[in-house]
Amino acid sequence: MADLITLVRTYRLTAGIADRLRLSDEIFLQLEPLLRFMIYGKVKEQDEDDVLQEIMKAVAVSLDTFKKNSHDDFMRWCRGIARHKVHDYYHSRKKTDRMEPVPPEELWGYVDESGPLSAQDKLDLETAIKILNAKKPRCYDFLWKYHIQAWDYDEIAEEKEMEYHTVVRTIERCLKLAQKLMLPLMSPRKPLS
């Protein structure tokens, strides 16, 4: 099987429909797992296949417009299409579709992976998260996406329809707010008399 960029170059130079169909099948056989990886964790799991199909359709429709000749350029081009389709996915969802609270067992799965916590620390963390979500659900959403789901600033900016530097500042402010909200919980405990 030829490498991906060779298939793309050959596709661009091929005139026959049957040959182009065969080449596009080979291209997408190699491209599908790469595209799936690009959107992993960026859309709801139940929507991944639909978004993936939209990305593959967009790539197929515009494959003739790709003019560069390196594998890296092709993957960058595909990532751009994927980013736009993920953006379309979020844009098409209702504005009222807020992130649902994380189930406690999922949250504690992340916490447990980072190391053991005392019962009091676990209670403090749980309280801090509830306070942040209650007082500033927007900050909770930004910090969750950035720190737990490992989205980068560009992905958050695209989803929120914000400028990159605005997202960076928002996450910094939200982190400071979270630290401020947690400060009373972290102060030394006085023994009960």
mmCIF file with all atom_site columns, C-alpha atoms in Angstrom:
data_model
loop_
_atom_site.group_PDB
_atom_site.id
_atom_site.type_symbol
_atom_site.label_atom_id
_atom_site.label_alt_id
_atom_site.label_comp_id
_atom_site.label_asym_id
_atom_site.label_entity_id
_atom_site.label_seq_id
_atom_site.pdbx_PDB_ins_code
_atom_site.Cartn_x
_atom_site.Cartn_y
_atom_site.Cartn_z
_atom_site.occupancy
_atom_site.B_iso_or_equiv
_atom_site.pdbx_formal_charge
_atom_site.auth_seq_id
_atom_site.auth_comp_id
_atom_site.auth_asym_id
_atom_site.auth_atom_id
_atom_site.pdbx_PDB_model_num
ATOM 1   C CA . MET A 1 1   ? 0.000   0.000  0.000   1.00 0.00 ? 1   MET A CA 1
ATOM 2   C CA . ALA A 1 2   ? 1.348   3.419  -0.955  1.00 0.00 ? 2   ALA A CA 1
ATOM 3   C CA . ASP A 1 3   ? 1.921   6.107  1.651   1.00 0.00 ? 3   ASP A CA 1
ATOM 4   C CA . LEU A 1 4   ? -0.795  8.706  2.146   1.00 0.00 ? 4   LEU A CA 1
ATOM 5   C CA . ILE A 1 5   ? 0.835   11.674 0.407   1.00 0.00 ? 5   ILE A CA 1
ATOM 6   C CA . THR A 1 6   ? 1.698   9.543  -2.637  1.00 0.00 ? 6   THR A CA 1
ATOM 7   C CA . LEU A 1 7   ? -1.953  8.509  -2.884  1.00 0.00 ? 7   LEU A CA 1
ATOM 8   C CA . VAL A 1 8   ? -3.067  12.147 -2.623  1.00 0.00 ? 8   VAL A CA 1
ATOM 9   C CA . ARG A 1 9   ? -0.623  13.261 -5.333  1.00 0.00 ? 9   ARG A CA 1
ATOM 10  C CA . THR A 1 10  ? -1.714  10.407 -7.604  1.00 0.00 ? 10  THR A CA 1
ATOM 11  C CA . TYR A 1 11  ? -5.372  11.245 -6.974  1.00 0.00 ? 11  TYR A CA 1
ATOM 12  C CA . ARG A 1 12  ? -4.798  14.853 -8.091  1.00 0.00 ? 12  ARG A CA 1
ATOM 13  C CA . LEU A 1 13  ? -3.156  13.687 -11.333 1.00 0.00 ? 13  LEU A CA 1
ATOM 14  C CA . THR A 1 14  ? -5.696  10.967 -12.172 1.00 0.00 ? 14  THR A CA 1
ATOM 15  C CA . ALA A 1 15  ? -8.527  11.786 -14.559 1.00 0.00 ? 15  ALA A CA 1
ATOM 16  C CA . GLY A 1 16  ? -10.566 8.553  -14.653 1.00 0.00 ? 16  GLY A CA 1
ATOM 17  C CA . ILE A 1 17  ? -13.490 8.320  -12.253 1.00 0.00 ? 17  ILE A CA 1
ATOM 18  C CA . ALA A 1 18  ? -12.986 4.625  -11.467 1.00 0.00 ? 18  ALA A CA 1
ATOM 19  C CA . ASP A 1 19  ? -9.292  5.192  -10.686 1.00 0.00 ? 19  ASP A CA 1
ATOM 20  C CA . ARG A 1 20  ? -10.104 8.221  -8.545  1.00 0.00 ? 20  ARG A CA 1
ATOM 21  C CA . LEU A 1 21  ? -12.690 6.228  -6.567  1.00 0.00 ? 21  LEU A CA 1
ATOM 22  C CA . ARG A 1 22  ? -10.193 3.444  -5.931  1.00 0.00 ? 22  ARG A CA 1
ATOM 23  C CA . LEU A 1 23  ? -7.556  5.988  -4.837  1.00 0.00 ? 23  LEU A CA 1
ATOM 24  C CA . SER A 1 24  ? -9.994  7.850  -2.592  1.00 0.00 ? 24  SER A CA 1
ATOM 25  C CA . ASP A 1 25  ? -10.929 4.545  -0.909  1.00 0.00 ? 25  ASP A CA 1
ATOM 26  C CA . GLU A 1 26  ? -7.247  3.909  -0.201  1.00 0.00 ? 26  GLU A CA 1
ATOM 27  C CA . ILE A 1 27  ? -6.740  7.476  1.038   1.00 0.00 ? 27  ILE A CA 1
ATOM 28  C CA . PHE A 1 28  ? -9.657  7.288  3.444   1.00 0.00 ? 28  PHE A CA 1
ATOM 29  C CA . LEU A 1 29  ? -8.693  3.842  4.661   1.00 0.00 ? 29  LEU A CA 1
ATOM 30  C CA . GLN A 1 30  ? -5.445  5.401  5.934   1.00 0.00 ? 30  GLN A CA 1
ATOM 31  C CA . LEU A 1 31  ? -6.914  8.757  6.871   1.00 0.00 ? 31  LEU A CA 1
ATOM 32  C CA . GLU A 1 32  ? -9.926  7.610  8.914   1.00 0.00 ? 32  GLU A CA 1
ATOM 33  C CA . PRO A 1 33  ? -7.996  6.527  12.058  1.00 0.00 ? 33  PRO A CA 1
ATOM 34  C CA . LEU A 1 34  ? -5.921  9.726  11.954  1.00 0.00 ? 34  LEU A CA 1
ATOM 35  C CA . LEU A 1 35  ? -9.044  11.882 11.712  1.00 0.00 ? 35  LEU A CA 1
ATOM 36  C CA . ARG A 1 36  ? -10.731 9.904  14.481  1.00 0.00 ? 36  ARG A CA 1
ATOM 37  C CA . PHE A 1 37  ? -7.709  10.574 16.699  1.00 0.00 ? 37  PHE A CA 1
ATOM 38  C CA . MET A 1 38  ? -7.898  14.305 15.871  1.00 0.00 ? 38  MET A CA 1
ATOM 39  C CA . ILE A 1 39  ? -11.445 14.597 17.220  1.00 0.00 ? 39  ILE A CA 1
ATOM 40  C CA . TYR A 1 40  ? -11.115 12.172 20.138  1.00 0.00 ? 40  TYR A CA 1
ATOM 41  C CA . GLY A 1 41  ? -12.354 13.873 23.283  1.00 0.00 ? 41  GLY A CA 1
ATOM 42  C CA . LYS A 1 42  ? -13.408 17.024 21.446  1.00 0.00 ? 42  LYS A CA 1
ATOM 43  C CA . VAL A 1 43  ? -17.003 15.963 20.801  1.00 0.00 ? 43  VAL A CA 1
ATOM 44  C CA . LYS A 1 44  ? -19.427 13.808 22.729  1.00 0.00 ? 44  LYS A CA 1
ATOM 45  C CA . GLU A 1 45  ? -18.621 10.142 22.236  1.00 0.00 ? 45  GLU A CA 1
ATOM 46  C CA . GLN A 1 46  ? -22.048 9.407  20.744  1.00 0.00 ? 46  GLN A CA 1
ATOM 47  C CA . ASP A 1 47  ? -21.467 12.147 18.124  1.00 0.00 ? 47  ASP A CA 1
ATOM 48  C CA . GLU A 1 48  ? -17.917 11.164 17.089  1.00 0.00 ? 48  GLU A CA 1
ATOM 49  C CA . ASP A 1 49  ? -18.964 9.042  14.097  1.00 0.00 ? 49  ASP A CA 1
ATOM 50  C CA . ASP A 1 50  ? -21.247 11.775 12.736  1.00 0.00 ? 50  ASP A CA 1
ATOM 51  C CA . VAL A 1 51  ? -18.586 14.463 13.072  1.00 0.00 ? 51  VAL A CA 1
ATOM 52  C CA . LEU A 1 52  ? -15.993 12.124 11.553  1.00 0.00 ? 52  LEU A CA 1
ATOM 53  C CA . GLN A 1 53  ? -18.249 11.557 8.538   1.00 0.00 ? 53  GLN A CA 1
ATOM 54  C CA . GLU A 1 54  ? -18.660 15.318 8.095   1.00 0.00 ? 54  GLU A CA 1
ATOM 55  C CA . ILE A 1 55  ? -14.887 15.761 8.178   1.00 0.00 ? 55  ILE A CA 1
ATOM 56  C CA . MET A 1 56  ? -14.336 12.962 5.667   1.00 0.00 ? 56  MET A CA 1
ATOM 57  C CA . LYS A 1 57  ? -16.972 14.425 3.330   1.00 0.00 ? 57  LYS A CA 1
ATOM 58  C CA . ALA A 1 58  ? -15.327 17.848 3.545   1.00 0.00 ? 58  ALA A CA 1
ATOM 59  C CA . VAL A 1 59  ? -11.900 16.355 2.810   1.00 0.00 ? 59  VAL A CA 1
ATOM 60  C CA . ALA A 1 60  ? -13.304 14.359 -0.128  1.00 0.00 ? 60  ALA A CA 1
ATOM 61  C CA . VAL A 1 61  ? -15.075 17.364 -1.633  1.00 0.00 ? 61  VAL A CA 1
ATOM 62  C CA . SER A 1 62  ? -12.018 19.600 -1.408  1.00 0.00 ? 62  SER A CA 1
ATOM 63  C CA . LEU A 1 63  ? -9.252  17.055 -2.027  1.00 0.00 ? 63  LEU A CA 1
ATOM 64  C CA . ASP A 1 64  ? -8.552  18.617 -5.425  1.00 0.00 ? 64  ASP A CA 1
ATOM 65  C CA . THR A 1 65  ? -7.825  21.954 -3.747  1.00 0.00 ? 65  THR A CA 1
ATOM 66  C CA . PHE A 1 66  ? -4.916  20.598 -1.688  1.00 0.00 ? 66  PHE A CA 1
ATOM 67  C CA . LYS A 1 67  ? -1.835  21.754 -3.615  1.00 0.00 ? 67  LYS A CA 1
ATOM 68  C CA . LYS A 1 68  ? 1.143   21.069 -1.345  1.00 0.00 ? 68  LYS A CA 1
ATOM 69  C CA . ASN A 1 69  ? 3.290   17.947 -1.488  1.00 0.00 ? 69  ASN A CA 1
ATOM 70  C CA . SER A 1 70  ? 4.308   16.872 2.007   1.00 0.00 ? 70  SER A CA 1
ATOM 71  C CA . HIS A 1 71  ? 2.622   14.535 4.447   1.00 0.00 ? 71  HIS A CA 1
ATOM 72  C CA . ASP A 1 72  ? 2.875   17.166 7.215   1.00 0.00 ? 72  ASP A CA 1
ATOM 73  C CA . ASP A 1 73  ? 1.190   19.784 5.022   1.00 0.00 ? 73  ASP A CA 1
ATOM 74  C CA . PHE A 1 74  ? -1.601  17.347 4.199   1.00 0.00 ? 74  PHE A CA 1
ATOM 75  C CA . MET A 1 75  ? -2.150  16.485 7.861   1.00 0.00 ? 75  MET A CA 1
ATOM 76  C CA . ARG A 1 76  ? -2.149  20.199 8.790   1.00 0.00 ? 76  ARG A CA 1
ATOM 77  C CA . TRP A 1 77  ? -4.742  20.776 6.058   1.00 0.00 ? 77  TRP A CA 1
ATOM 78  C CA . CYS A 1 78  ? -6.870  17.888 7.396   1.00 0.00 ? 78  CYS A CA 1
ATOM 79  C CA . ARG A 1 79  ? -6.537  19.209 10.969  1.00 0.00 ? 79  ARG A CA 1
ATOM 80  C CA . GLY A 1 80  ? -7.849  22.575 9.765   1.00 0.00 ? 80  GLY A CA 1
ATOM 81  C CA . ILE A 1 81  ? -10.878 20.909 8.219   1.00 0.00 ? 81  ILE A CA 1
ATOM 82  C CA . ALA A 1 82  ? -11.397 18.845 11.379  1.00 0.00 ? 82  ALA A CA 1
ATOM 83  C CA . ARG A 1 83  ? -11.185 21.984 13.553  1.00 0.00 ? 83  ARG A CA 1
ATOM 84  C CA . HIS A 1 84  ? -13.823 23.690 11.422  1.00 0.00 ? 84  HIS A CA 1
ATOM 85  C CA . LYS A 1 85  ? -16.153 20.699 11.564  1.00 0.00 ? 85  LYS A CA 1
ATOM 86  C CA . VAL A 1 86  ? -15.751 20.414 15.340  1.00 0.00 ? 86  VAL A CA 1
ATOM 87  C CA . HIS A 1 87  ? -16.510 24.149 15.511  1.00 0.00 ? 87  HIS A CA 1
ATOM 88  C CA . ASP A 1 88  ? -19.605 23.593 13.350  1.00 0.00 ? 88  ASP A CA 1
ATOM 89  C CA . TYR A 1 89  ? -20.642 20.786 15.685  1.00 0.00 ? 89  TYR A CA 1
ATOM 90  C CA . TYR A 1 90  ? -20.543 23.094 18.714  1.00 0.00 ? 90  TYR A CA 1
ATOM 91  C CA . HIS A 1 91  ? -22.055 25.996 16.844  1.00 0.00 ? 91  HIS A CA 1
ATOM 92  C CA . SER A 1 92  ? -25.012 23.881 15.727  1.00 0.00 ? 92  SER A CA 1
ATOM 93  C CA . ARG A 1 93  ? -25.777 22.785 19.262  1.00 0.00 ? 93  ARG A CA 1
ATOM 94  C CA . LYS A 1 94  ? -28.088 24.961 21.264  1.00 0.00 ? 94  LYS A CA 1
ATOM 95  C CA . LYS A 1 95  ? -26.466 27.718 23.269  1.00 0.00 ? 95  LYS A CA 1
ATOM 96  C CA . THR A 1 96  ? -28.325 26.404 26.297  1.00 0.00 ? 96  THR A CA 1
ATOM 97  C CA . ASP A 1 97  ? -26.599 23.025 26.030  1.00 0.00 ? 97  ASP A CA 1
ATOM 98  C CA . ARG A 1 98  ? -24.272 23.552 28.989  1.00 0.00 ? 98  ARG A CA 1
ATOM 99  C CA . MET A 1 99  ? -21.699 21.076 30.040  1.00 0.00 ? 99  MET A CA 1
ATOM 100 C CA . GLU A 1 100 ? -23.253 18.574 32.388  1.00 0.00 ? 100 GLU A CA 1
ATOM 101 C CA . PRO A 1 101 ? -21.685 18.161 35.814  1.00 0.00 ? 101 PRO A CA 1
ATOM 102 C CA . VAL A 1 102 ? -19.071 15.465 35.907  1.00 0.00 ? 102 VAL A CA 1
ATOM 103 C CA . PRO A 1 103 ? -20.287 12.299 37.593  1.00 0.00 ? 103 PRO A CA 1
ATOM 104 C CA . PRO A 1 104 ? -18.460 11.994 40.922  1.00 0.00 ? 104 PRO A CA 1
ATOM 105 C CA . GLU A 1 105 ? -17.067 8.551  40.098  1.00 0.00 ? 105 GLU A CA 1
ATOM 106 C CA . GLU A 1 106 ? -15.451 9.951  36.931  1.00 0.00 ? 106 GLU A CA 1
ATOM 107 C CA . LEU A 1 107 ? -14.024 12.939 38.783  1.00 0.00 ? 107 LEU A CA 1
ATOM 108 C CA . TRP A 1 108 ? -12.577 10.781 41.543  1.00 0.00 ? 108 TRP A CA 1
ATOM 109 C CA . GLY A 1 109 ? -11.110 8.478  38.926  1.00 0.00 ? 109 GLY A CA 1
ATOM 110 C CA . TYR A 1 110 ? -9.002  11.427 37.751  1.00 0.00 ? 110 TYR A CA 1
ATOM 111 C CA . VAL A 1 111 ? -8.112  12.390 41.295  1.00 0.00 ? 111 VAL A CA 1
ATOM 112 C CA . ASP A 1 112 ? -7.152  8.834  42.288  1.00 0.00 ? 112 ASP A CA 1
ATOM 113 C CA . GLU A 1 113 ? -4.844  8.580  39.243  1.00 0.00 ? 113 GLU A CA 1
ATOM 114 C CA . SER A 1 114 ? -2.920  11.616 40.473  1.00 0.00 ? 114 SER A CA 1
ATOM 115 C CA . GLY A 1 115 ? -2.156  10.051 43.859  1.00 0.00 ? 115 GLY A CA 1
ATOM 116 C CA . PRO A 1 116 ? -3.833  9.217  47.135  1.00 0.00 ? 116 PRO A CA 1
ATOM 117 C CA . LEU A 1 117 ? -5.695  11.930 49.025  1.00 0.00 ? 117 LEU A CA 1
ATOM 118 C CA . SER A 1 118 ? -6.682  11.974 52.646  1.00 0.00 ? 118 SER A CA 1
ATOM 119 C CA . ALA A 1 119 ? -10.402 11.868 53.360  1.00 0.00 ? 119 ALA A CA 1
ATOM 120 C CA . GLN A 1 120 ? -10.290 15.547 54.402  1.00 0.00 ? 120 GLN A CA 1
ATOM 121 C CA . ASP A 1 121 ? -8.415  16.628 51.253  1.00 0.00 ? 121 ASP A CA 1
ATOM 122 C CA . LYS A 1 122 ? -10.910 14.724 49.128  1.00 0.00 ? 122 LYS A CA 1
ATOM 123 C CA . LEU A 1 123 ? -13.796 16.451 50.908  1.00 0.00 ? 123 LEU A CA 1
ATOM 124 C CA . ASP A 1 124 ? -12.099 19.851 50.479  1.00 0.00 ? 124 ASP A CA 1
ATOM 125 C CA . LEU A 1 125 ? -11.564 19.256 46.771  1.00 0.00 ? 125 LEU A CA 1
ATOM 126 C CA . GLU A 1 126 ? -15.145 18.122 46.286  1.00 0.00 ? 126 GLU A CA 1
ATOM 127 C CA . THR A 1 127 ? -16.408 21.223 48.117  1.00 0.00 ? 127 THR A CA 1
ATOM 128 C CA . ALA A 1 128 ? -14.148 23.548 46.099  1.00 0.00 ? 128 ALA A CA 1
ATOM 129 C CA . ILE A 1 129 ? -15.400 22.082 42.827  1.00 0.00 ? 129 ILE A CA 1
ATOM 130 C CA . LYS A 1 130 ? -19.026 22.486 43.919  1.00 0.00 ? 130 LYS A CA 1
ATOM 131 C CA . ILE A 1 131 ? -18.371 26.094 44.967  1.00 0.00 ? 131 ILE A CA 1
ATOM 132 C CA . LEU A 1 132 ? -16.680 26.939 41.655  1.00 0.00 ? 132 LEU A CA 1
ATOM 133 C CA . ASN A 1 133 ? -19.455 25.308 39.641  1.00 0.00 ? 133 ASN A CA 1
ATOM 134 C CA . ALA A 1 134 ? -22.126 27.126 41.669  1.00 0.00 ? 134 ALA A CA 1
ATOM 135 C CA . LYS A 1 135 ? -20.464 30.551 41.674  1.00 0.00 ? 135 LYS A CA 1
ATOM 136 C CA . LYS A 1 136 ? -18.851 30.559 38.238  1.00 0.00 ? 136 LYS A CA 1
ATOM 137 C CA . PRO A 1 137 ? -20.053 27.700 35.996  1.00 0.00 ? 137 PRO A CA 1
ATOM 138 C CA . ARG A 1 138 ? -18.269 29.372 33.077  1.00 0.00 ? 138 ARG A CA 1
ATOM 139 C CA . CYS A 1 139 ? -14.934 29.124 34.910  1.00 0.00 ? 139 CYS A CA 1
ATOM 140 C CA . TYR A 1 140 ? -15.678 25.539 35.850  1.00 0.00 ? 140 TYR A CA 1
ATOM 141 C CA . ASP A 1 141 ? -16.236 24.800 32.148  1.00 0.00 ? 141 ASP A CA 1
ATOM 142 C CA . PHE A 1 142 ? -13.013 26.535 31.023  1.00 0.00 ? 142 PHE A CA 1
ATOM 143 C CA . LEU A 1 143 ? -10.848 24.915 33.699  1.00 0.00 ? 143 LEU A CA 1
ATOM 144 C CA . TRP A 1 144 ? -12.382 21.489 33.141  1.00 0.00 ? 144 TRP A CA 1
ATOM 145 C CA . LYS A 1 145 ? -11.704 21.639 29.389  1.00 0.00 ? 145 LYS A CA 1
ATOM 146 C CA . TYR A 1 146 ? -8.164  22.959 29.801  1.00 0.00 ? 146 TYR A CA 1
ATOM 147 C CA . HIS A 1 147 ? -6.870  21.014 32.813  1.00 0.00 ? 147 HIS A CA 1
ATOM 148 C CA . ILE A 1 148 ? -8.860  17.772 32.783  1.00 0.00 ? 148 ILE A CA 1
ATOM 149 C CA . GLN A 1 149 ? -9.820  17.210 29.147  1.00 0.00 ? 149 GLN A CA 1
ATOM 150 C CA . ALA A 1 150 ? -6.469  18.649 27.964  1.00 0.00 ? 150 ALA A CA 1
ATOM 151 C CA . TRP A 1 151 ? -7.955  20.910 25.303  1.00 0.00 ? 151 TRP A CA 1
ATOM 152 C CA . ASP A 1 152 ? -5.520  23.524 24.078  1.00 0.00 ? 152 ASP A CA 1
ATOM 153 C CA . TYR A 1 153 ? -6.264  27.261 23.949  1.00 0.00 ? 153 TYR A CA 1
ATOM 154 C CA . ASP A 1 154 ? -7.028  27.136 20.209  1.00 0.00 ? 154 ASP A CA 1
ATOM 155 C CA . GLU A 1 155 ? -9.653  24.422 20.632  1.00 0.00 ? 155 GLU A CA 1
ATOM 156 C CA . ILE A 1 156 ? -11.371 26.277 23.447  1.00 0.00 ? 156 ILE A CA 1
ATOM 157 C CA . ALA A 1 157 ? -11.242 29.537 21.495  1.00 0.00 ? 157 ALA A CA 1
ATOM 158 C CA . GLU A 1 158 ? -12.832 27.853 18.517  1.00 0.00 ? 158 GLU A CA 1
ATOM 159 C CA . GLU A 1 159 ? -15.585 26.235 20.558  1.00 0.00 ? 159 GLU A CA 1
ATOM 160 C CA . LYS A 1 160 ? -16.342 29.426 22.500  1.00 0.00 ? 160 LYS A CA 1
ATOM 161 C CA . GLU A 1 161 ? -15.946 31.683 19.439  1.00 0.00 ? 161 GLU A CA 1
ATOM 162 C CA . MET A 1 162 ? -13.362 33.770 21.278  1.00 0.00 ? 162 MET A CA 1
ATOM 163 C CA . GLU A 1 163 ? -9.935  35.151 20.476  1.00 0.00 ? 163 GLU A CA 1
ATOM 164 C CA . TYR A 1 164 ? -6.948  33.050 21.550  1.00 0.00 ? 164 TYR A CA 1
ATOM 165 C CA . HIS A 1 165 ? -5.539  35.681 23.937  1.00 0.00 ? 165 HIS A CA 1
ATOM 166 C CA . THR A 1 166 ? -8.988  36.154 25.522  1.00 0.00 ? 166 THR A CA 1
ATOM 167 C CA . VAL A 1 167 ? -9.154  32.445 26.297  1.00 0.00 ? 167 VAL A CA 1
ATOM 168 C CA . VAL A 1 168 ? -5.670  32.523 27.860  1.00 0.00 ? 168 VAL A CA 1
ATOM 169 C CA . ARG A 1 169 ? -6.634  35.471 30.086  1.00 0.00 ? 169 ARG A CA 1
ATOM 170 C CA . THR A 1 170 ? -9.988  33.883 30.991  1.00 0.00 ? 170 THR A CA 1
ATOM 171 C CA . ILE A 1 171 ? -8.338  30.636 32.076  1.00 0.00 ? 171 ILE A CA 1
ATOM 172 C CA . GLU A 1 172 ? -5.761  32.565 34.126  1.00 0.00 ? 172 GLU A CA 1
ATOM 173 C CA . ARG A 1 173 ? -8.531  34.581 35.844  1.00 0.00 ? 173 ARG A CA 1
ATOM 174 C CA . CYS A 1 174 ? -10.609 31.449 36.458  1.00 0.00 ? 174 CYS A CA 1
ATOM 175 C CA . LEU A 1 175 ? -7.638  29.656 37.977  1.00 0.00 ? 175 LEU A CA 1
ATOM 176 C CA . LYS A 1 176 ? -7.006  32.604 40.313  1.00 0.00 ? 176 LYS A CA 1
ATOM 177 C CA . LEU A 1 177 ? -10.682 32.596 41.268  1.00 0.00 ? 177 LEU A CA 1
ATOM 178 C CA . ALA A 1 178 ? -10.577 28.839 41.950  1.00 0.00 ? 178 ALA A CA 1
ATOM 179 C CA . GLN A 1 179 ? -7.498  29.328 44.146  1.00 0.00 ? 179 GLN A CA 1
ATOM 180 C CA . LYS A 1 180 ? -9.211  32.184 45.990  1.00 0.00 ? 180 LYS A CA 1
ATOM 181 C CA . LEU A 1 181 ? -12.323 30.059 46.557  1.00 0.00 ? 181 LEU A CA 1
ATOM 182 C CA . MET A 1 182 ? -10.198 27.185 47.852  1.00 0.00 ? 182 MET A CA 1
ATOM 183 C CA . LEU A 1 183 ? -8.061  29.321 50.174  1.00 0.00 ? 183 LEU A CA 1
ATOM 184 C CA . PRO A 1 184 ? -10.469 29.148 53.129  1.00 0.00 ? 184 PRO A CA 1
ATOM 185 C CA . LEU A 1 185 ? -10.599 25.379 52.726  1.00 0.00 ? 185 LEU A CA 1
ATOM 186 C CA . MET A 1 186 ? -6.824  25.115 52.735  1.00 0.00 ? 186 MET A CA 1
ATOM 187 C CA . SER A 1 187 ? -6.139  27.246 55.804  1.00 0.00 ? 187 SER A CA 1
ATOM 188 C CA . PRO A 1 188 ? -4.901  25.328 58.845  1.00 0.00 ? 188 PRO A CA 1
ATOM 189 C CA . ARG A 1 189 ? -7.675  23.689 60.778  1.00 0.00 ? 189 ARG A CA 1
ATOM 190 C CA . LYS A 1 190 ? -8.212  24.667 64.375  1.00 0.00 ? 190 LYS A CA 1
ATOM 191 C CA . PRO A 1 191 ? -8.821  21.819 66.786  1.00 0.00 ? 191 PRO A CA 1
ATOM 192 C CA . LEU A 1 192 ? -12.348 21.654 68.100  1.00 0.00 ? 192 LEU A CA 1
ATOM 193 C CA . SER A 1 193 ? -12.571 22.526 71.783  1.00 0.00 ? 193 SER A CA 1
#
